Amino acid sequence: MPKVVDRAAQRRAIGAALLDLVSRNGLDDVSVRTVAAAAGRSAGAVQKYFRTKDEMVRFAAELAGEQVERRWAEVDVTGPPHEVLRRLVLTTLPLDDARRAEATVRFAFVTRAVHHPGLAATQREIDVDVRTALADWLLAAALPTHERADCEQLADAVIALSDGLAMRLLYTPDAQDELIPGLDRALRALLTHH
């Protein structure tokens, strides 16, 4: 009797190995061979699930986006809007080893997307999902009297703030005490002026 293989689970395991590899060594070290080794498979076995390296990288970028969505889903969204926004942003900042690895991967994909249209398209889809979720929350909980367009612009500002802080914390991890108070001030200002 032939062995039943869960194709989706195999793809996710290979994608997870790629994410781990990127968090440790960057995207330059990613190849079918290196990912296969990290996943404990042969290169041929990996190619059964991903025809090309680019396909494998795009899939891993989607997995990275799912990690952020899972973190956001765990955030308590009750309380004053600036506190909820703070919790949402903090959950994506590289403030511990796991989130540092996730942010390292995220920025590696963003940098590569500049020159790879397929990965750029994947990153734009992730951006739209995050922007939509944040704008939905803002419209429902924080700014119910505002127009949808206002909430989308505010979501863009919060995402830009989060991305900028995450990038700075990656290369200056000891600056948390200096940077986080600025986050609090910026979020209050953004909500006050909308």
PDB file of C-alpha atoms in Angstrom:
ATOM      1  CA  MET A   1       0.000   0.000   0.000  1.00  0.00           C
ATOM      2  CA  PRO A   2       1.465   3.385  -1.004  1.00  0.00           C
ATOM      3  CA  LYS A   3       2.413   5.832   1.713  1.00  0.00           C
ATOM      4  CA  VAL A   4       0.008   8.788   2.033  1.00  0.00           C
ATOM      5  CA  VAL A   5       1.853  12.105   2.102  1.00  0.00           C
ATOM      6  CA  ASP A   6       0.292  15.308   3.369  1.00  0.00           C
ATOM      7  CA  ARG A   7       1.526  17.611   0.612  1.00  0.00           C
ATOM      8  CA  ALA A   8       0.557  20.822   2.432  1.00  0.00           C
ATOM      9  CA  ALA A   9       2.354  19.719   5.603  1.00  0.00           C
ATOM     10  CA  GLN A  10       5.477  18.821   3.609  1.00  0.00           C
ATOM     11  CA  ARG A  11       5.471  22.219   1.894  1.00  0.00           C
ATOM     12  CA  ARG A  12       5.063  23.964   5.253  1.00  0.00           C
ATOM     13  CA  ALA A  13       7.938  21.968   6.781  1.00  0.00           C
ATOM     14  CA  ILE A  14      10.215  22.905   3.888  1.00  0.00           C
ATOM     15  CA  GLY A  15       9.064  26.537   4.118  1.00  0.00           C
ATOM     16  CA  ALA A  16       9.774  26.557   7.856  1.00  0.00           C
ATOM     17  CA  ALA A  17      13.281  25.227   7.200  1.00  0.00           C
ATOM     18  CA  LEU A  18      13.820  28.033   4.690  1.00  0.00           C
ATOM     19  CA  LEU A  19      12.631  30.631   7.222  1.00  0.00           C
ATOM     20  CA  ASP A  20      15.008  29.260   9.832  1.00  0.00           C
ATOM     21  CA  LEU A  21      17.869  29.337   7.336  1.00  0.00           C
ATOM     22  CA  VAL A  22      17.107  32.944   6.376  1.00  0.00           C
ATOM     23  CA  SER A  23      16.887  34.047  10.020  1.00  0.00           C
ATOM     24  CA  ARG A  24      20.349  32.607  10.683  1.00  0.00           C
ATOM     25  CA  ASN A  25      22.220  33.271   7.423  1.00  0.00           C
ATOM     26  CA  GLY A  26      20.145  35.548   5.187  1.00  0.00           C
ATOM     27  CA  LEU A  27      18.672  34.904   1.757  1.00  0.00           C
ATOM     28  CA  ASP A  28      22.061  34.636   0.046  1.00  0.00           C
ATOM     29  CA  ASP A  29      22.498  31.198   1.603  1.00  0.00           C
ATOM     30  CA  VAL A  30      19.165  29.911   0.282  1.00  0.00           C
ATOM     31  CA  SER A  31      19.229  27.314  -2.461  1.00  0.00           C
ATOM     32  CA  VAL A  32      17.288  24.126  -3.058  1.00  0.00           C
ATOM     33  CA  ARG A  33      20.307  22.229  -1.732  1.00  0.00           C
ATOM     34  CA  THR A  34      20.724  24.281   1.485  1.00  0.00           C
ATOM     35  CA  VAL A  35      16.997  24.238   2.238  1.00  0.00           C
ATOM     36  CA  ALA A  36      16.875  20.504   1.588  1.00  0.00           C
ATOM     37  CA  ALA A  37      19.732  19.977   4.051  1.00  0.00           C
ATOM     38  CA  ALA A  38      18.054  22.202   6.647  1.00  0.00           C
ATOM     39  CA  ALA A  39      14.783  20.299   6.182  1.00  0.00           C
ATOM     40  CA  GLY A  40      16.475  16.895   6.381  1.00  0.00           C
ATOM     41  CA  ARG A  41      15.513  15.987   2.799  1.00  0.00           C
ATOM     42  CA  SER A  42      17.199  15.485  -0.516  1.00  0.00           C
ATOM     43  CA  ALA A  43      17.176  18.243  -3.132  1.00  0.00           C
ATOM     44  CA  GLY A  44      15.005  15.975  -5.310  1.00  0.00           C
ATOM     45  CA  ALA A  45      12.471  15.602  -2.506  1.00  0.00           C
ATOM     46  CA  VAL A  46      12.264  19.388  -2.123  1.00  0.00           C
ATOM     47  CA  GLN A  47      11.772  19.811  -5.866  1.00  0.00           C
ATOM     48  CA  LYS A  48       8.719  17.540  -5.694  1.00  0.00           C
ATOM     49  CA  TYR A  49       7.029  20.324  -3.718  1.00  0.00           C
ATOM     50  CA  PHE A  50       8.656  23.433  -5.242  1.00  0.00           C
ATOM     51  CA  ARG A  51       9.676  23.588  -8.892  1.00  0.00           C
ATOM     52  CA  THR A  52      11.999  26.565  -8.401  1.00  0.00           C
ATOM     53  CA  LYS A  53      13.870  28.420  -5.690  1.00  0.00           C
ATOM     54  CA  ASP A  54      11.705  31.499  -6.327  1.00  0.00           C
ATOM     55  CA  GLU A  55       8.522  29.467  -5.796  1.00  0.00           C
ATOM     56  CA  MET A  56       9.942  28.159  -2.533  1.00  0.00           C
ATOM     57  CA  VAL A  57      10.940  31.678  -1.382  1.00  0.00           C
ATOM     58  CA  ARG A  58       7.497  33.098  -2.213  1.00  0.00           C
ATOM     59  CA  PHE A  59       5.816  30.320  -0.250  1.00  0.00           C
ATOM     60  CA  ALA A  60       8.108  30.968   2.727  1.00  0.00           C
ATOM     61  CA  ALA A  61       7.271  34.692   2.548  1.00  0.00           C
ATOM     62  CA  GLU A  62       3.589  33.769   2.823  1.00  0.00           C
ATOM     63  CA  LEU A  63       4.404  31.642   5.887  1.00  0.00           C
ATOM     64  CA  ALA A  64       6.218  34.605   7.434  1.00  0.00           C
ATOM     65  CA  GLY A  65       3.115  36.732   6.834  1.00  0.00           C
ATOM     66  CA  GLU A  66       1.010  34.078   8.567  1.00  0.00           C
ATOM     67  CA  GLN A  67       3.290  34.293  11.612  1.00  0.00           C
ATOM     68  CA  VAL A  68       2.503  37.995  11.957  1.00  0.00           C
ATOM     69  CA  GLU A  69      -1.219  37.329  11.518  1.00  0.00           C
ATOM     70  CA  ARG A  70      -1.086  34.666  14.267  1.00  0.00           C
ATOM     71  CA  ARG A  71       0.677  37.048  16.619  1.00  0.00           C
ATOM     72  CA  TRP A  72      -1.898  39.759  15.936  1.00  0.00           C
ATOM     73  CA  ALA A  73      -4.760  37.318  16.516  1.00  0.00           C
ATOM     74  CA  GLU A  74      -3.403  36.680  20.027  1.00  0.00           C
ATOM     75  CA  VAL A  75      -3.362  40.381  20.986  1.00  0.00           C
ATOM     76  CA  ASP A  76      -5.971  41.627  23.455  1.00  0.00           C
ATOM     77  CA  VAL A  77      -7.865  44.282  21.489  1.00  0.00           C
ATOM     78  CA  THR A  78      -9.802  45.695  24.427  1.00  0.00           C
ATOM     79  CA  GLY A  79      -8.984  48.970  26.104  1.00  0.00           C
ATOM     80  CA  PRO A  80      -8.055  52.445  24.961  1.00  0.00           C
ATOM     81  CA  PRO A  81      -7.160  52.570  21.233  1.00  0.00           C
ATOM     82  CA  HIS A  82      -3.601  53.814  21.742  1.00  0.00           C
ATOM     83  CA  GLU A  83      -2.905  50.914  24.127  1.00  0.00           C
ATOM     84  CA  VAL A  84      -4.308  48.372  21.661  1.00  0.00           C
ATOM     85  CA  LEU A  85      -2.264  49.865  18.826  1.00  0.00           C
ATOM     86  CA  ARG A  86       0.794  49.750  21.067  1.00  0.00           C
ATOM     87  CA  ARG A  87       0.218  46.044  21.789  1.00  0.00           C
ATOM     88  CA  LEU A  88      -0.283  45.321  18.067  1.00  0.00           C
ATOM     89  CA  VAL A  89       2.935  47.097  17.125  1.00  0.00           C
ATOM     90  CA  LEU A  90       4.948  45.611  19.989  1.00  0.00           C
ATOM     91  CA  THR A  91       3.947  42.102  18.989  1.00  0.00           C
ATOM     92  CA  THR A  92       5.719  42.572  15.631  1.00  0.00           C
ATOM     93  CA  LEU A  93       8.869  44.290  16.920  1.00  0.00           C
ATOM     94  CA  PRO A  94      12.096  42.276  17.388  1.00  0.00           C
ATOM     95  CA  LEU A  95      12.018  42.408  21.182  1.00  0.00           C
ATOM     96  CA  ASP A  96      12.863  38.730  21.797  1.00  0.00           C
ATOM     97  CA  ASP A  97      14.670  35.973  19.904  1.00  0.00           C
ATOM     98  CA  ALA A  98      11.585  34.636  18.108  1.00  0.00           C
ATOM     99  CA  ARG A  99      10.385  38.044  16.923  1.00  0.00           C
ATOM    100  CA  ARG A 100      13.957  39.051  16.039  1.00  0.00           C
ATOM    101  CA  ALA A 101      14.185  36.019  13.753  1.00  0.00           C
ATOM    102  CA  GLU A 102      10.794  36.858  12.218  1.00  0.00           C
ATOM    103  CA  ALA A 103      11.777  40.496  11.590  1.00  0.00           C
ATOM    104  CA  THR A 104      15.112  39.440  10.095  1.00  0.00           C
ATOM    105  CA  VAL A 105      13.256  37.178   7.674  1.00  0.00           C
ATOM    106  CA  ARG A 106      10.638  39.817   6.872  1.00  0.00           C
ATOM    107  CA  PHE A 107      13.229  42.444   5.953  1.00  0.00           C
ATOM    108  CA  ALA A 108      15.266  39.930   3.952  1.00  0.00           C
ATOM    109  CA  PHE A 109      12.178  39.221   1.848  1.00  0.00           C
ATOM    110  CA  VAL A 110      11.378  42.923   1.453  1.00  0.00           C
ATOM    111  CA  THR A 111      14.920  43.665   0.278  1.00  0.00           C
ATOM    112  CA  ARG A 112      14.835  40.810  -2.216  1.00  0.00           C
ATOM    113  CA  ALA A 113      11.393  41.897  -3.470  1.00  0.00           C
ATOM    114  CA  VAL A 114      12.943  45.076  -4.886  1.00  0.00           C
ATOM    115  CA  HIS A 115      14.460  42.984  -7.705  1.00  0.00           C
ATOM    116  CA  HIS A 116      12.028  40.055  -7.879  1.00  0.00           C
ATOM    117  CA  PRO A 117       8.538  40.945  -9.170  1.00  0.00           C
ATOM    118  CA  GLY A 118       6.966  37.674  -7.990  1.00  0.00           C
ATOM    119  CA  LEU A 119       8.162  38.165  -4.432  1.00  0.00           C
ATOM    120  CA  ALA A 120       7.158  41.842  -4.622  1.00  0.00           C
ATOM    121  CA  ALA A 121       3.622  40.746  -5.518  1.00  0.00           C
ATOM    122  CA  THR A 122       3.569  38.395  -2.515  1.00  0.00           C
ATOM    123  CA  GLN A 123       4.802  41.174  -0.222  1.00  0.00           C
ATOM    124  CA  ARG A 124       2.122  43.552  -1.548  1.00  0.00           C
ATOM    125  CA  GLU A 125      -0.566  40.937  -0.803  1.00  0.00           C
ATOM    126  CA  ILE A 126       0.716  40.627   2.766  1.00  0.00           C
ATOM    127  CA  ASP A 127       0.774  44.432   3.096  1.00  0.00           C
ATOM    128  CA  VAL A 128      -2.833  44.684   1.884  1.00  0.00           C
ATOM    129  CA  ASP A 129      -3.945  42.024   4.369  1.00  0.00           C
ATOM    130  CA  VAL A 130      -2.230  43.789   7.287  1.00  0.00           C
ATOM    131  CA  ARG A 131      -3.496  47.224   6.216  1.00  0.00           C
ATOM    132  CA  THR A 132      -7.052  45.937   5.801  1.00  0.00           C
ATOM    133  CA  ALA A 133      -7.085  44.202   9.193  1.00  0.00           C
ATOM    134  CA  LEU A 134      -5.715  47.276  10.941  1.00  0.00           C
ATOM    135  CA  ALA A 135      -8.074  49.668   9.133  1.00  0.00           C
ATOM    136  CA  ASP A 136     -11.029  47.384   9.978  1.00  0.00           C
ATOM    137  CA  TRP A 137     -10.106  47.476  13.660  1.00  0.00           C
ATOM    138  CA  LEU A 138      -9.580  51.254  13.621  1.00  0.00           C
ATOM    139  CA  LEU A 139     -12.948  51.834  11.980  1.00  0.00           C
ATOM    140  CA  ALA A 140     -14.768  49.454  14.338  1.00  0.00           C
ATOM    141  CA  ALA A 141     -13.095  50.244  17.645  1.00  0.00           C
ATOM    142  CA  ALA A 142     -11.008  53.398  17.579  1.00  0.00           C
ATOM    143  CA  LEU A 143     -12.463  55.808  15.037  1.00  0.00           C
ATOM    144  CA  PRO A 144     -16.033  54.722  14.253  1.00  0.00           C
ATOM    145  CA  THR A 145     -17.082  58.215  13.103  1.00  0.00           C
ATOM    146  CA  HIS A 146     -14.299  58.447  10.512  1.00  0.00           C
ATOM    147  CA  GLU A 147     -14.277  57.566   6.843  1.00  0.00           C
ATOM    148  CA  ARG A 148     -12.734  54.295   5.694  1.00  0.00           C
ATOM    149  CA  ALA A 149     -10.060  56.226   3.771  1.00  0.00           C
ATOM    150  CA  ASP A 150      -8.979  58.002   6.995  1.00  0.00           C
ATOM    151  CA  CYS A 151      -8.582  54.670   8.779  1.00  0.00           C
ATOM    152  CA  GLU A 152      -6.594  53.243   5.870  1.00  0.00           C
ATOM    153  CA  GLN A 153      -4.234  56.235   5.938  1.00  0.00           C
ATOM    154  CA  LEU A 154      -3.806  55.869   9.674  1.00  0.00           C
ATOM    155  CA  ALA A 155      -3.139  52.142   9.222  1.00  0.00           C
ATOM    156  CA  ASP A 156      -0.433  53.020   6.675  1.00  0.00           C
ATOM    157  CA  ALA A 157       1.155  55.419   9.179  1.00  0.00           C
ATOM    158  CA  VAL A 158       1.100  52.832  11.970  1.00  0.00           C
ATOM    159  CA  ILE A 159       2.629  50.197   9.678  1.00  0.00           C
ATOM    160  CA  ALA A 160       5.356  52.619   8.561  1.00  0.00           C
ATOM    161  CA  LEU A 161       6.110  53.442  12.198  1.00  0.00           C
ATOM    162  CA  SER A 162       6.228  49.743  13.084  1.00  0.00           C
ATOM    163  CA  ASP A 163       8.464  48.881  10.135  1.00  0.00           C
ATOM    164  CA  GLY A 164      10.854  51.727  10.915  1.00  0.00           C
ATOM    165  CA  LEU A 165      11.127  50.766  14.569  1.00  0.00           C
ATOM    166  CA  ALA A 166      11.605  47.096  13.697  1.00  0.00           C
ATOM    167  CA  MET A 167      14.409  47.931  11.300  1.00  0.00           C
ATOM    168  CA  ARG A 168      16.194  50.128  13.831  1.00  0.00           C
ATOM    169  CA  LEU A 169      15.812  47.514  16.564  1.00  0.00           C
ATOM    170  CA  LEU A 170      17.383  44.883  14.312  1.00  0.00           C
ATOM    171  CA  TYR A 171      20.665  46.754  14.085  1.00  0.00           C
ATOM    172  CA  THR A 172      20.464  48.427  17.526  1.00  0.00           C
ATOM    173  CA  PRO A 173      18.747  45.861  19.768  1.00  0.00           C
ATOM    174  CA  ASP A 174      19.905  47.659  22.920  1.00  0.00           C
ATOM    175  CA  ALA A 175      17.921  50.785  21.968  1.00  0.00           C
ATOM    176  CA  GLN A 176      14.542  49.463  23.166  1.00  0.00           C
ATOM    177  CA  ASP A 177      14.440  51.818  26.148  1.00  0.00           C
ATOM    178  CA  GLU A 178      15.095  54.787  23.859  1.00  0.00           C
ATOM    179  CA  LEU A 179      12.768  53.843  21.000  1.00  0.00           C
ATOM    180  CA  ILE A 180       9.643  52.450  22.669  1.00  0.00           C
ATOM    181  CA  PRO A 181       8.711  55.743  24.417  1.00  0.00           C
ATOM    182  CA  GLY A 182       8.762  57.345  20.957  1.00  0.00           C
ATOM    183  CA  LEU A 183       6.300  54.702  19.779  1.00  0.00           C
ATOM    184  CA  ASP A 184       3.898  55.620  22.572  1.00  0.00           C
ATOM    185  CA  ARG A 185       4.116  59.306  21.756  1.00  0.00           C
ATOM    186  CA  ALA A 186       3.672  58.747  18.021  1.00  0.00           C
ATOM    187  CA  LEU A 187       0.618  56.498  18.444  1.00  0.00           C
ATOM    188  CA  ARG A 188      -1.101  59.020  20.720  1.00  0.00           C
ATOM    189  CA  ALA A 189      -0.358  61.794  18.229  1.00  0.00           C
ATOM    190  CA  LEU A 190      -1.650  59.777  15.279  1.00  0.00           C
ATOM    191  CA  LEU A 191      -4.911  58.966  17.035  1.00  0.00           C
ATOM    192  CA  THR A 192      -5.358  62.500  18.351  1.00  0.00           C
ATOM    193  CA  HIS A 193      -4.935  64.094  14.921  1.00  0.00           C
ATOM    194  CA  HIS A 194      -7.417  61.792  13.207  1.00  0.00           C
TER     195      HIS A 194
END
